[in-house]
XYZ file of C-alpha atoms in Angstrom:
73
model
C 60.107 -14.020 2.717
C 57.681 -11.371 3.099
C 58.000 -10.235 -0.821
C 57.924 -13.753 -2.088
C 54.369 -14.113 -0.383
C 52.858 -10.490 -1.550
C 54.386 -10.689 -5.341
C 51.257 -11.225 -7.014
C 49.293 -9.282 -4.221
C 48.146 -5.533 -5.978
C 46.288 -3.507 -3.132
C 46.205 -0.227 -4.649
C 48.128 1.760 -1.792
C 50.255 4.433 -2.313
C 52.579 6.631 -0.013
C 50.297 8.480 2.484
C 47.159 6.152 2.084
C 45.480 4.792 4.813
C 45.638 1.205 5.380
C 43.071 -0.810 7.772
C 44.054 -4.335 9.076
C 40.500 -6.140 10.036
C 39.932 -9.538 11.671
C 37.260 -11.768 10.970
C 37.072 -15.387 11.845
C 40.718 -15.687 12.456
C 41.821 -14.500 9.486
C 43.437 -10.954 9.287
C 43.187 -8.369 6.251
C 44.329 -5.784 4.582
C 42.761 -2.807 2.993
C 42.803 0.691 2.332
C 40.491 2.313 4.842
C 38.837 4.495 1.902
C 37.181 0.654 0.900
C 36.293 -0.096 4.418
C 34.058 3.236 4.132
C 32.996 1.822 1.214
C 31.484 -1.348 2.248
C 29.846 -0.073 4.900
C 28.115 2.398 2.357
C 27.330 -0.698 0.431
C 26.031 -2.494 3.491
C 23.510 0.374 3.987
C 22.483 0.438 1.377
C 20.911 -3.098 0.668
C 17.382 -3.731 0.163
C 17.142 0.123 -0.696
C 16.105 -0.731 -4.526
C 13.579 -2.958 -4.163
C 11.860 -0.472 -0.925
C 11.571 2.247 -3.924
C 10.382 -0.092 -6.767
C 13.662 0.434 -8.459
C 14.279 -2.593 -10.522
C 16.598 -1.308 -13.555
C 18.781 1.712 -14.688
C 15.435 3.216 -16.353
C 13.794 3.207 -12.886
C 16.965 4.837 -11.605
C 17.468 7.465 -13.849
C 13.210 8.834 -13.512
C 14.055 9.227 -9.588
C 17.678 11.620 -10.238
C 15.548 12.914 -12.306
C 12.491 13.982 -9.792
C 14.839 14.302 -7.788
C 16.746 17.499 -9.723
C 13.300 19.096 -10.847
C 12.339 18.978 -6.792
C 15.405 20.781 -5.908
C 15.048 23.130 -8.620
C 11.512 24.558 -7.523
């Protein structure tokens, strides 16, 4: 039963990974606990662009590049 309903279901685990189980609004999922990390490192991160005046990749690339020439000196 359990194979017919996760056939088409690709989550990207493999032997030793860690897998989260989360609840929200009743409904229970399933994840790799490496993404979890990664939302919440998405979730910080919002509204961080637009604090710096960062509006495209140009913008983006200037501040790595301050950035490396400050931790040069």
């Amino acid at each position: 039963m359990f194979k017919a309903l996760f056939d088409n279901i690709t989550l990207g685990i493999k032997n030793g990974d860690k897998v989260l189980f989360m609840e929200e609004s009743g409904r229970v999922y399933m994840m790799k606990a490496s993404m979890d990390a990664f939302r919440d490192a998405q979730r910080a991160f919002v509204g961080e662009a637009e604090r710096v005046s960062l509006e495209d990749n140009d913008d983006v690339m200037a501040m790595l590049k301050e950035l490396r020439e400050v931790q040069i000196m």
